[in-house]
PDB file of C-alpha atoms and ligand atoms in Angstrom:
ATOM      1  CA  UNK P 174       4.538  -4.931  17.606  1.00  0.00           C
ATOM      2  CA  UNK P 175       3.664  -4.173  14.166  1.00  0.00           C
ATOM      3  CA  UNK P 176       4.922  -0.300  13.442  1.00  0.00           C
ATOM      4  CA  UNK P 177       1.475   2.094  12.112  1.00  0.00           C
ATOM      5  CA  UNK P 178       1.628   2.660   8.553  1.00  0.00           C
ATOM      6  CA  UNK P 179       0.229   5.317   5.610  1.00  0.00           C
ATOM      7  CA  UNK P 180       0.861   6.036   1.852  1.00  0.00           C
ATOM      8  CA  UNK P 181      -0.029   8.509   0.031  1.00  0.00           C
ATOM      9  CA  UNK P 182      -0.336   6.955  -3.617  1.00  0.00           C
ATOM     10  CA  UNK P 183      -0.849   9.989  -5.542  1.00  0.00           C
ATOM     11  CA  UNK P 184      -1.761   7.866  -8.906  1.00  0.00           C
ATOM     12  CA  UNK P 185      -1.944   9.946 -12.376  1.00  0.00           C
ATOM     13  CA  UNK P 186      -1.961  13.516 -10.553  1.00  0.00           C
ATOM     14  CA  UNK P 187       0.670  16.445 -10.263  1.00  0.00           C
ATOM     15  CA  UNK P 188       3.416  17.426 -12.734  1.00  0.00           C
ATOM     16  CA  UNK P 189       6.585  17.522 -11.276  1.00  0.00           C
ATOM     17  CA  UNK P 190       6.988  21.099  -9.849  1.00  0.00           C
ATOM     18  CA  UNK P 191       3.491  20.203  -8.530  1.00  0.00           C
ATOM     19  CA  UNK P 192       4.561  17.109  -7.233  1.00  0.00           C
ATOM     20  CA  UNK P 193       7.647  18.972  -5.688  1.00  0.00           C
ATOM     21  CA  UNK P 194       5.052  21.971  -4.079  1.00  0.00           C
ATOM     22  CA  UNK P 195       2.849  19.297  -2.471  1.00  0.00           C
ATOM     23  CA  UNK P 196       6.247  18.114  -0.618  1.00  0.00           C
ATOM     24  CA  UNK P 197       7.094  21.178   0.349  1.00  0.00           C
ATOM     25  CA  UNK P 198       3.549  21.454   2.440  1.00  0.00           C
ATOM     26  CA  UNK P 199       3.505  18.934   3.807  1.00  0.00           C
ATOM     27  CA  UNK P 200       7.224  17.753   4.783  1.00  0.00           C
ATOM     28  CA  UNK P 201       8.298  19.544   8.219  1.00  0.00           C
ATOM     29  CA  UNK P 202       4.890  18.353   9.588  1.00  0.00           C
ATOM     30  CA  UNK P 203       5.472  14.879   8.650  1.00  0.00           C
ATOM     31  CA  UNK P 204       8.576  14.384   9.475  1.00  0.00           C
ATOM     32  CA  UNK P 205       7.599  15.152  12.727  1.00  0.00           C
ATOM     33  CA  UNK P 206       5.004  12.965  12.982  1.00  0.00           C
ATOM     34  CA  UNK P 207       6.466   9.957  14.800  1.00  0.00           C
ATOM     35  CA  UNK P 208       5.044   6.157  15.383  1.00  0.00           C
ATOM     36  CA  UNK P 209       3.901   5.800  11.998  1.00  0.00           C
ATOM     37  CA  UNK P 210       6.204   4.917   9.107  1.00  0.00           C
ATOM     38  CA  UNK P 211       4.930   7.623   6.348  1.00  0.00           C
ATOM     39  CA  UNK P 212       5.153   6.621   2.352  1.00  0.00           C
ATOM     40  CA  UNK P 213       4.801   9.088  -0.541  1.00  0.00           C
ATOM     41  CA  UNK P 214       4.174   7.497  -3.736  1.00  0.00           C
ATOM     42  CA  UNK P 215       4.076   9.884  -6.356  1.00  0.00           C
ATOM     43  CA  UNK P 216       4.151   9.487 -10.288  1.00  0.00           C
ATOM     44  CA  UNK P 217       7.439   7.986 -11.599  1.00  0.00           C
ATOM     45  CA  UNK P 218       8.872  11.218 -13.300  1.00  0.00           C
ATOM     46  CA  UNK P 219       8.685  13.099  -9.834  1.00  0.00           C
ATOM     47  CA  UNK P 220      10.270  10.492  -7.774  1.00  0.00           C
ATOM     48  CA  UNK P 221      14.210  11.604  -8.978  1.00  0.00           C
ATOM     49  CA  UNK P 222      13.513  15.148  -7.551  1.00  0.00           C
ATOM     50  CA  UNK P 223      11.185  14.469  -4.556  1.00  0.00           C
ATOM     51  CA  UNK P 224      14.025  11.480  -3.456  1.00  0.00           C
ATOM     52  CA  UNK P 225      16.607  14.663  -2.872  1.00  0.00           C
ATOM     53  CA  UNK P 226      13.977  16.619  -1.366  1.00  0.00           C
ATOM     54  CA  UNK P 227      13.555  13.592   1.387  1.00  0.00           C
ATOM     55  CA  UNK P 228      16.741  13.387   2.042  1.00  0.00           C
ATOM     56  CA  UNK P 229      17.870  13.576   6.027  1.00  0.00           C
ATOM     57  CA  UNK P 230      14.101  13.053   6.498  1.00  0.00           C
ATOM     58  CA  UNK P 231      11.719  10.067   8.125  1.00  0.00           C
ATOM     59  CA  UNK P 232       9.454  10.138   5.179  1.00  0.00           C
ATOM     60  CA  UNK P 233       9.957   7.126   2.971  1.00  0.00           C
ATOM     61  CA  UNK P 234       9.649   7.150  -1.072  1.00  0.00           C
ATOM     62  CA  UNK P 235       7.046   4.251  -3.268  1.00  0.00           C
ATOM     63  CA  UNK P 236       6.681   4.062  -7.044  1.00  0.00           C
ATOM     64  CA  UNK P 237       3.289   3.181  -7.903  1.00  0.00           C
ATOM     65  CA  UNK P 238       3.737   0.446 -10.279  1.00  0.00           C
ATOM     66  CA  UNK P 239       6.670  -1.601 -12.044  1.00  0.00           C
ATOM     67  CA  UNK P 240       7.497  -4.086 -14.366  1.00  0.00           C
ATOM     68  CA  UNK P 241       9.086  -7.365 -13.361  1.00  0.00           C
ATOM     69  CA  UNK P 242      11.982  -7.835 -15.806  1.00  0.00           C
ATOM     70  CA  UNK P 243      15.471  -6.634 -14.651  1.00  0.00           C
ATOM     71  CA  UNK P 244      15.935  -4.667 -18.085  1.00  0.00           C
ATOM     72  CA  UNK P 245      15.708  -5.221 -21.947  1.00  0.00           C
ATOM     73  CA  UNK P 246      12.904  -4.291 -24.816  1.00  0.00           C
ATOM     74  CA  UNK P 247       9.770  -3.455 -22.969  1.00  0.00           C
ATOM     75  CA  UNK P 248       9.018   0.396 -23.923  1.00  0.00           C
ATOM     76  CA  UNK P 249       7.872   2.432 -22.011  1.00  0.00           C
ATOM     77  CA  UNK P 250       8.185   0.150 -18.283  1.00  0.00           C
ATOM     78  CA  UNK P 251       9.998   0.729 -15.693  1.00  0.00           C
ATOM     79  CA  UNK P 252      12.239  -1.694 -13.673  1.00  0.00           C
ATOM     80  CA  UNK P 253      12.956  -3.016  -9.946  1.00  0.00           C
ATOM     81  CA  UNK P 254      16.745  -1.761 -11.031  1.00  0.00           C
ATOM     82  CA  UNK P 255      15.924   1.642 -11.879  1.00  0.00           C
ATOM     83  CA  UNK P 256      12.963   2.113  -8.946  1.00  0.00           C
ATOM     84  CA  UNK P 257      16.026   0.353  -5.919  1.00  0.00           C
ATOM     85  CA  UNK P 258      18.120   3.615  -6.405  1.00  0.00           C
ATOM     86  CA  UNK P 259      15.119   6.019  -5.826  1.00  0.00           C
ATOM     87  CA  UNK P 260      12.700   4.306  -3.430  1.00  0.00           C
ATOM     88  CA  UNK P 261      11.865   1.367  -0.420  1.00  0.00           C
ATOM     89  CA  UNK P 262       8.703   0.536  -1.555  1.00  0.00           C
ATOM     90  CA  UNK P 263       5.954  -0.457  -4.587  1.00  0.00           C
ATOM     91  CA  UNK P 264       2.396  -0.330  -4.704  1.00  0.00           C
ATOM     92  CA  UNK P 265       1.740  -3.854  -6.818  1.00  0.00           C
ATOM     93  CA  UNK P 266      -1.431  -4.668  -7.868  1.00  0.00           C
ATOM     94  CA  UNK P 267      -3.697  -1.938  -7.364  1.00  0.00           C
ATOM     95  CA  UNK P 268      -7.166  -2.193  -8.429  1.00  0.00           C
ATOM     96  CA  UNK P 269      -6.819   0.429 -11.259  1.00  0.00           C
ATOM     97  CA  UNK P 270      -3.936  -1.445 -12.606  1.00  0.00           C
ATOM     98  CA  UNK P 271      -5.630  -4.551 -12.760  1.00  0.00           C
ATOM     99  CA  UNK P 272      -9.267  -2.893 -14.168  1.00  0.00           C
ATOM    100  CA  UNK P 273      -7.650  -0.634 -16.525  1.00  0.00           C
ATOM    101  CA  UNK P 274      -4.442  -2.228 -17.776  1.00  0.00           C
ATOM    102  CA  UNK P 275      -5.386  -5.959 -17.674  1.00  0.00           C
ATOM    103  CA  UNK P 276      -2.998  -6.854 -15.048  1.00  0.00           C
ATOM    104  CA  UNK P 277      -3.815 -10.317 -13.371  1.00  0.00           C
ATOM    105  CA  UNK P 278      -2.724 -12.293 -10.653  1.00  0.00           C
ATOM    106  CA  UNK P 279       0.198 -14.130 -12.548  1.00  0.00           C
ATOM    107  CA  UNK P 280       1.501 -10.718 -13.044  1.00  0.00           C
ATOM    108  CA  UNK P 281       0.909  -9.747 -10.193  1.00  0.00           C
ATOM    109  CA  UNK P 282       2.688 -12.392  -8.117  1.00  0.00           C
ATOM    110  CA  UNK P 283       5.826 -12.398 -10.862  1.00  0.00           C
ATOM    111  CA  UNK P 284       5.799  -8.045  -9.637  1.00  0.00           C
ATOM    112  CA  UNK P 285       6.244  -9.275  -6.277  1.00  0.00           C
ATOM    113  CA  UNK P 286       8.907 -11.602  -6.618  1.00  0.00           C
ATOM    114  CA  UNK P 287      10.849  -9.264  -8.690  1.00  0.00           C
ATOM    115  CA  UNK P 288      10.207  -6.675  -5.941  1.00  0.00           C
ATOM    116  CA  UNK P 289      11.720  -8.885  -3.476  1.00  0.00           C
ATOM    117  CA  UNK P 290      14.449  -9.986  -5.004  1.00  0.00           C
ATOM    118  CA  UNK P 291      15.279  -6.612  -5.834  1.00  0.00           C
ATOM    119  CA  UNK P 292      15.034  -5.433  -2.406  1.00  0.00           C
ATOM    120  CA  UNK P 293      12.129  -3.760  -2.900  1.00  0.00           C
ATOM    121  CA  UNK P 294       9.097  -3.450  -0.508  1.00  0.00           C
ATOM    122  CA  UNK P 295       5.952  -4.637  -1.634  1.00  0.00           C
ATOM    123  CA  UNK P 296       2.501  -3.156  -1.114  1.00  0.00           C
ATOM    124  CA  UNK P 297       0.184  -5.245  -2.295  1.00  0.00           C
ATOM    125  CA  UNK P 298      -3.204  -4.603  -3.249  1.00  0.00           C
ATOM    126  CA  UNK P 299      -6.239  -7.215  -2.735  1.00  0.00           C
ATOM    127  CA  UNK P 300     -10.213  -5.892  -2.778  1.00  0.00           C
ATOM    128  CA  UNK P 301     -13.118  -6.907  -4.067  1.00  0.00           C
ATOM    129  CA  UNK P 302     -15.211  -5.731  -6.734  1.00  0.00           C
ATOM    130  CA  UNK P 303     -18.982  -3.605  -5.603  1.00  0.00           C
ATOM    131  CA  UNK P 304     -20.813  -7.410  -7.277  1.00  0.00           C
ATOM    132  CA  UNK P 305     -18.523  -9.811  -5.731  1.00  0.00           C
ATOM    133  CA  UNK P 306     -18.908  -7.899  -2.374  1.00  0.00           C
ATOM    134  CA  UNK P 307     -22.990  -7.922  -2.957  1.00  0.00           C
ATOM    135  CA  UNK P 308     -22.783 -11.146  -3.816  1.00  0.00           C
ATOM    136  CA  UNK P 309     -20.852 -12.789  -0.935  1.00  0.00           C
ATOM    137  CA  UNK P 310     -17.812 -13.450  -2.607  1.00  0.00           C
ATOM    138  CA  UNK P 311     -15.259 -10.758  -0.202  1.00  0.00           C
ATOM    139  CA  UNK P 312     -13.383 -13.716   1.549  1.00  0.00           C
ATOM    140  CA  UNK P 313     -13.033 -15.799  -1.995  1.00  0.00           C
ATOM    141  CA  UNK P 314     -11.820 -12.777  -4.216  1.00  0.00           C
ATOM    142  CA  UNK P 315      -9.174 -11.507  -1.520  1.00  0.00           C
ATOM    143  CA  UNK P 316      -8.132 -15.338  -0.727  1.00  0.00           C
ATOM    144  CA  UNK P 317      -7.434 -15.968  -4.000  1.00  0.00           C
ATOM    145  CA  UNK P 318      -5.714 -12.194  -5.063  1.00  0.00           C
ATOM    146  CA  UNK P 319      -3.514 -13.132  -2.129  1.00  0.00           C
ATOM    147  CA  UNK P 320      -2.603 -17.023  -2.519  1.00  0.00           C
ATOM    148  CA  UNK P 321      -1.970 -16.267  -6.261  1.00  0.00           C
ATOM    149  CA  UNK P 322       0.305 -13.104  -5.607  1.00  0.00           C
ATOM    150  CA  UNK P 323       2.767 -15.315  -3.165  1.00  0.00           C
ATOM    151  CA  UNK P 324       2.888 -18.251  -4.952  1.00  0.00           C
ATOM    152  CA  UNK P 325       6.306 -19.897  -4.676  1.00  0.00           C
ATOM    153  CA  UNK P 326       7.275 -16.892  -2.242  1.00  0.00           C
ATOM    154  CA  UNK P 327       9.710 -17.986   0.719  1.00  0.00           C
ATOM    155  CA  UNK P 328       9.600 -16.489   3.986  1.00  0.00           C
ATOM    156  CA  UNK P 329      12.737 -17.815   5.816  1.00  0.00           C
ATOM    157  CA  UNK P 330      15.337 -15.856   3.815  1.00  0.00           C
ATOM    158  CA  UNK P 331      13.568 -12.943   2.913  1.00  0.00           C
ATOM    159  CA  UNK P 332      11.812 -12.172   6.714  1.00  0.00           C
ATOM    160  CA  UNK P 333       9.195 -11.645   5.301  1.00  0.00           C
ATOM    161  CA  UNK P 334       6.886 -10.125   7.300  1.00  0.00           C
ATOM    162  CA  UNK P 335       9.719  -6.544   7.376  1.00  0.00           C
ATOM    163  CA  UNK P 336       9.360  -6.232   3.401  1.00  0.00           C
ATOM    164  CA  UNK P 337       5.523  -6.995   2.478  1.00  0.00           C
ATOM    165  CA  UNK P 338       2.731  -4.328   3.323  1.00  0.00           C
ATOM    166  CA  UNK P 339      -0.703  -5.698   2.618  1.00  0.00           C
ATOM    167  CA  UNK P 340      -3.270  -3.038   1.579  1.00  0.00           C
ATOM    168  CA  UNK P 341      -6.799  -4.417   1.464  1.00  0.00           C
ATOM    169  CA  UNK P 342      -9.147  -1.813  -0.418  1.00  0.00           C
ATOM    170  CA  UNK P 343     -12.210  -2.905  -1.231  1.00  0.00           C
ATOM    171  CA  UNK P 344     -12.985  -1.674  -5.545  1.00  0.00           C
ATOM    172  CA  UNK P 345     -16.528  -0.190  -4.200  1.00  0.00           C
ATOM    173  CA  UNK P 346     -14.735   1.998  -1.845  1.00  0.00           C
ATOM    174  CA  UNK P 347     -12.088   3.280  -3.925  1.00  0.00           C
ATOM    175  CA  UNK P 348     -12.259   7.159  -5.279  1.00  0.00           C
ATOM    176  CA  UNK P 349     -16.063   7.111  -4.535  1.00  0.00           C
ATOM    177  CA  UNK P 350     -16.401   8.799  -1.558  1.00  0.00           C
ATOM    178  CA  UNK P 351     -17.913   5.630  -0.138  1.00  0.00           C
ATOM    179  CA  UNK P 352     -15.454   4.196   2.331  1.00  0.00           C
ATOM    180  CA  UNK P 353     -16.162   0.890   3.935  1.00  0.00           C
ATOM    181  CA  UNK P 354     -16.736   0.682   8.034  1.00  0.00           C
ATOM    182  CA  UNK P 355     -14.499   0.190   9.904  1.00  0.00           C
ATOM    183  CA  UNK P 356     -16.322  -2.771  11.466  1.00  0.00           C
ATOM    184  CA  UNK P 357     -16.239  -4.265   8.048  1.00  0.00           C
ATOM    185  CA  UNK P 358     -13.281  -3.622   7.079  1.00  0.00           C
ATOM    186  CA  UNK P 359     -11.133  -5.141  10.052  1.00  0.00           C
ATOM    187  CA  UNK P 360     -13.106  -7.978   9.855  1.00  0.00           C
ATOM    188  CA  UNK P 361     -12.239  -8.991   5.821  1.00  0.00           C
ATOM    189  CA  UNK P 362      -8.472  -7.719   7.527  1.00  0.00           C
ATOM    190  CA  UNK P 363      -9.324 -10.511  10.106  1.00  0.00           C
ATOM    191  CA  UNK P 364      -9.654 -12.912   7.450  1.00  0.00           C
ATOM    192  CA  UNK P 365      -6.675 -11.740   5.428  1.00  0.00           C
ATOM    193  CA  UNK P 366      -4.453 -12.629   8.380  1.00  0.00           C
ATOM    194  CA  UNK P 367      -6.098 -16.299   9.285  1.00  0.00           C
ATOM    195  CA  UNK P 368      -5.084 -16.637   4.964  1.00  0.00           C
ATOM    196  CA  UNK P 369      -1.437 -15.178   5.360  1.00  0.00           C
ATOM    197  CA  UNK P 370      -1.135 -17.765   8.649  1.00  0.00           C
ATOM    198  CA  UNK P 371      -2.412 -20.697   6.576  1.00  0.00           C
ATOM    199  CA  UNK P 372       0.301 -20.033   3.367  1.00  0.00           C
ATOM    200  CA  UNK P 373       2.947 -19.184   5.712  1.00  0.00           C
ATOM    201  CA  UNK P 374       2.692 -19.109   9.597  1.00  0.00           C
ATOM    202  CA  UNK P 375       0.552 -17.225  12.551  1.00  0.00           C
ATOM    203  CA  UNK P 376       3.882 -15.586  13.241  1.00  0.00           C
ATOM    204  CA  UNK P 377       4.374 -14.230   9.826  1.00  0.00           C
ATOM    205  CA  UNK P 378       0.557 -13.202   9.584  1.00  0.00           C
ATOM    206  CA  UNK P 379       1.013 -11.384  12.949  1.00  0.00           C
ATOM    207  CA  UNK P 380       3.982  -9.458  12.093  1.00  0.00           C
ATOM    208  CA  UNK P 381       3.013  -8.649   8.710  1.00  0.00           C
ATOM    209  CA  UNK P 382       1.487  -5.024   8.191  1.00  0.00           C
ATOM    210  CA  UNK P 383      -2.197  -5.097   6.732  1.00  0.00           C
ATOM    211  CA  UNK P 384      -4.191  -1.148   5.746  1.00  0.00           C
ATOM    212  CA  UNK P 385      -6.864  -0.388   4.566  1.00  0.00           C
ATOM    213  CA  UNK P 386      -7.657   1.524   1.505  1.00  0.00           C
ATOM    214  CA  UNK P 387     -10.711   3.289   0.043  1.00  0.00           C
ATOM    215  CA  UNK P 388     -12.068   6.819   0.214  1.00  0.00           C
ATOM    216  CA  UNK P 389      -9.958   7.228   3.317  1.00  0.00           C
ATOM    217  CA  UNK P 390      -9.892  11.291   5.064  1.00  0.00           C
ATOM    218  CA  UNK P 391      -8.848  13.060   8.176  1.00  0.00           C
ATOM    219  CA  UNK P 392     -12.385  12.348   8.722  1.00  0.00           C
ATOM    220  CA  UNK P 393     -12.675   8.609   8.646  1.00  0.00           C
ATOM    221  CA  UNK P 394      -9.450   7.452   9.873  1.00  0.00           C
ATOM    222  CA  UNK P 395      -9.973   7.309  12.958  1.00  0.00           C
ATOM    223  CA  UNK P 396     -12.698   4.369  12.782  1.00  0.00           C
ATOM    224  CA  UNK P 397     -10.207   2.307  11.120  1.00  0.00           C
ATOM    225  CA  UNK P 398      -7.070   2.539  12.693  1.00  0.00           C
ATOM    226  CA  UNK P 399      -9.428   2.493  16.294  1.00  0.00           C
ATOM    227  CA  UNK P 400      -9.413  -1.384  15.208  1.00  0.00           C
ATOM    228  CA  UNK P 401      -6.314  -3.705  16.279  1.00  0.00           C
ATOM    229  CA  UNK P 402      -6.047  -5.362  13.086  1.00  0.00           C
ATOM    230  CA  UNK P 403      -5.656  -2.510  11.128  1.00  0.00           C
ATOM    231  CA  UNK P 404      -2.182  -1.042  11.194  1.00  0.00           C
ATOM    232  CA  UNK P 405      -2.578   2.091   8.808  1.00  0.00           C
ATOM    233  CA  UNK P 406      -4.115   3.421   5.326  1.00  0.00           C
ATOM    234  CA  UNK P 407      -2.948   3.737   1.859  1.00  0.00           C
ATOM    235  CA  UNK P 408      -4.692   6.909   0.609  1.00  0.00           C
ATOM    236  CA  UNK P 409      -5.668   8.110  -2.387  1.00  0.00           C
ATOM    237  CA  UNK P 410      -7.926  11.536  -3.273  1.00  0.00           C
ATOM    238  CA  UNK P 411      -6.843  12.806   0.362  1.00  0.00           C
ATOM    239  CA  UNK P 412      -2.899  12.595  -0.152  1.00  0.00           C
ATOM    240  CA  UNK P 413      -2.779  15.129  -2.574  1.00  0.00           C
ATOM    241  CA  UNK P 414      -4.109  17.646   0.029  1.00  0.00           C
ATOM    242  CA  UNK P 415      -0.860  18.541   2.425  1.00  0.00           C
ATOM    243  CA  UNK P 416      -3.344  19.163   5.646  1.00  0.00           C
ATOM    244  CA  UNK P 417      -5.176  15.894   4.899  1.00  0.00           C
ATOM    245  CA  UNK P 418      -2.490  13.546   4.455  1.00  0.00           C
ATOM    246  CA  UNK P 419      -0.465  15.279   7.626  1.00  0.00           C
ATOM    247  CA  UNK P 420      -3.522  14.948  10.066  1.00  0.00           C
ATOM    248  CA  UNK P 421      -4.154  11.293   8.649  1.00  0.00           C
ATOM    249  CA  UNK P 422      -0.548  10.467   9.886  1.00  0.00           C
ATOM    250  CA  UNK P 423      -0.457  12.002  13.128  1.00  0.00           C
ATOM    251  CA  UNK P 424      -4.151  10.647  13.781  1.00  0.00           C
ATOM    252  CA  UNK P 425      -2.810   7.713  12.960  1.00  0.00           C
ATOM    253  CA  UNK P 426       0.508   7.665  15.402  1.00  0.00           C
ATOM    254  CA  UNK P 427      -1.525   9.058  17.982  1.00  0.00           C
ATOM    255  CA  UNK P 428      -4.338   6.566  18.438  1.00  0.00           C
ATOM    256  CA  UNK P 429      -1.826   3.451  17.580  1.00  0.00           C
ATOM    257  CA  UNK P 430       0.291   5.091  20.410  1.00  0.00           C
ATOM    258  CA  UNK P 431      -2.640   5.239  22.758  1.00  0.00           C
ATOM    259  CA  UNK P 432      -3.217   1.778  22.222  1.00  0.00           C
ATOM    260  CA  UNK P 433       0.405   0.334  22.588  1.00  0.00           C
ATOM    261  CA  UNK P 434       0.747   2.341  26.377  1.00  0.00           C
TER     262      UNK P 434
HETATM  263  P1  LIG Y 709      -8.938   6.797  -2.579  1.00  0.00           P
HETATM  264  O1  LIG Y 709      -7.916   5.782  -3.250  1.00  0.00           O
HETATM  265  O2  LIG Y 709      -8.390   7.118  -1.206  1.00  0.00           O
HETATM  266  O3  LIG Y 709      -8.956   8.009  -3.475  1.00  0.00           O
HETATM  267  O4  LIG Y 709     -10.254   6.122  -2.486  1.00  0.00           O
HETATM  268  C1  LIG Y 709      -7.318   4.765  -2.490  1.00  0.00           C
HETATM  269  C2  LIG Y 709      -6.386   3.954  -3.339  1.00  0.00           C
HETATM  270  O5  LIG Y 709      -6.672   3.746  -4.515  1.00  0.00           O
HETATM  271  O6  LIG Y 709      -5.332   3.515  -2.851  1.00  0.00           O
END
């Protein structure tokens, strides 16, 4: 039984008494929303306040992005040290990181090893770009995103399927207003698990939490998380709106729940 998932990755938006309003709206109803685990990731300057705000609650904190050395001369990064004492999980490898600040999948995989070790809970971003999708190339790109970013990563030890979240989001679909289908989107989801099984096991690609991300609403969720193999969203645009992100969750809980009785 794989527990329903959603973040809320609130990239380069809010200041931090912005940040701390949209908690306010939205916090009783989430934490209230049970059978989904439910992930705020907002910018790294608001997570110190918006940590104490969550305390005594369900909802979980995620930085967006960090650096994979422990500590030492990198200005302006942040580290798995200083994100441990604030938050559970990291987005790693989103597409904006890796289209706007050069980030490829060497760095990525080193992120998520210094994650782990650091006790911190991946969520990994794969998706294709709008030409590689036209062109045929969806299983290839997210094949290779994901074989690169756990390189060398064992399973054993860490259990690996609690700590990773995969988020497959698909670049065409991201901030455009053009999500994928739902049909399509379980099925490259499909895929991403029969890839997880072959670099570790069926057992581990069972267990192990996939989403899917891209132009998701109260709207749309529905179609995706009405498929089996897709356990939850990460959300963008929609997060930042308290009644969105609320009736995403309990949309979510409620149709996983439906399915599990
Ligand atoms: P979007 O962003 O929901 O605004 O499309 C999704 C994401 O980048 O995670």
């Amino acid at each position: 039984m794989r527990l329903p998932f959603v973040a809320g990755n609130w990239k380069m938006n809010t200041t931090v008494s912005e940040a701390e309003q949209l908690v306010v709206e939205m916090i009783e109803r989430l934490d209230r929303t049970e059978g989904v685990e439910k992930v705020l990731c907002p910018p790294f300057v608001s997570l110190v306040p918006i940590s104490m705000m969550l305390q005594g609650s369900s909802i979980k904190l995620g930085a967006q992005n960090m650096y994979f050395e422990a500590a030492g001369a990198y200005t302006g990064e942040i580290s798995p040290l200083m994100l441990r004492e604030l938050c559970e999980f990291v987005i790693l490898g989103h597409s904006e990181r890796r289209a706007y600040f050069n980030e490829t999948d060497e760095m990525v995989n080193k992120k998520v090893r210094a994650a782990l070790k650091n006790e911190l809970k991946p969520i990994l971003c794969i998706g294709e770009r709008l030409a590689e999708n036209e062109s045929g190339k969806t299983e290839e790109v997210v094949s290779r995103q994901l074989r690169k970013a756990l390189e060398g990563i064992e399973t054993g030890a860490l259990n690996i399927a609690k700590k990773l979240v995969i988020a497959y989001e698909p670049v065409w679909a991201i901030g455009t207003g053009k999500a994928a289908s739902g049909k399509q989107a379980a099925a490259t989801i499909h895929f991403v698990r029969d890839v997880l099984a072959q670099i570790w096991n069926d057992g581990i690609a069972q267990d192990l939490r996939v989403l899917y991300g891209g132009s998701v609403t109260s709207a749309n969720i529905a179609e995706f998380v009405s498929y089996p193999e897709i356990d939850g969203a990460l959300v963008g645009g929609a997060s930042l709106k308290a009644d969105e992100f609320v009736s995403i969750a309990r949309q979510t809980a409620e149709i996983k729940g439906k399915k599990s009785s």
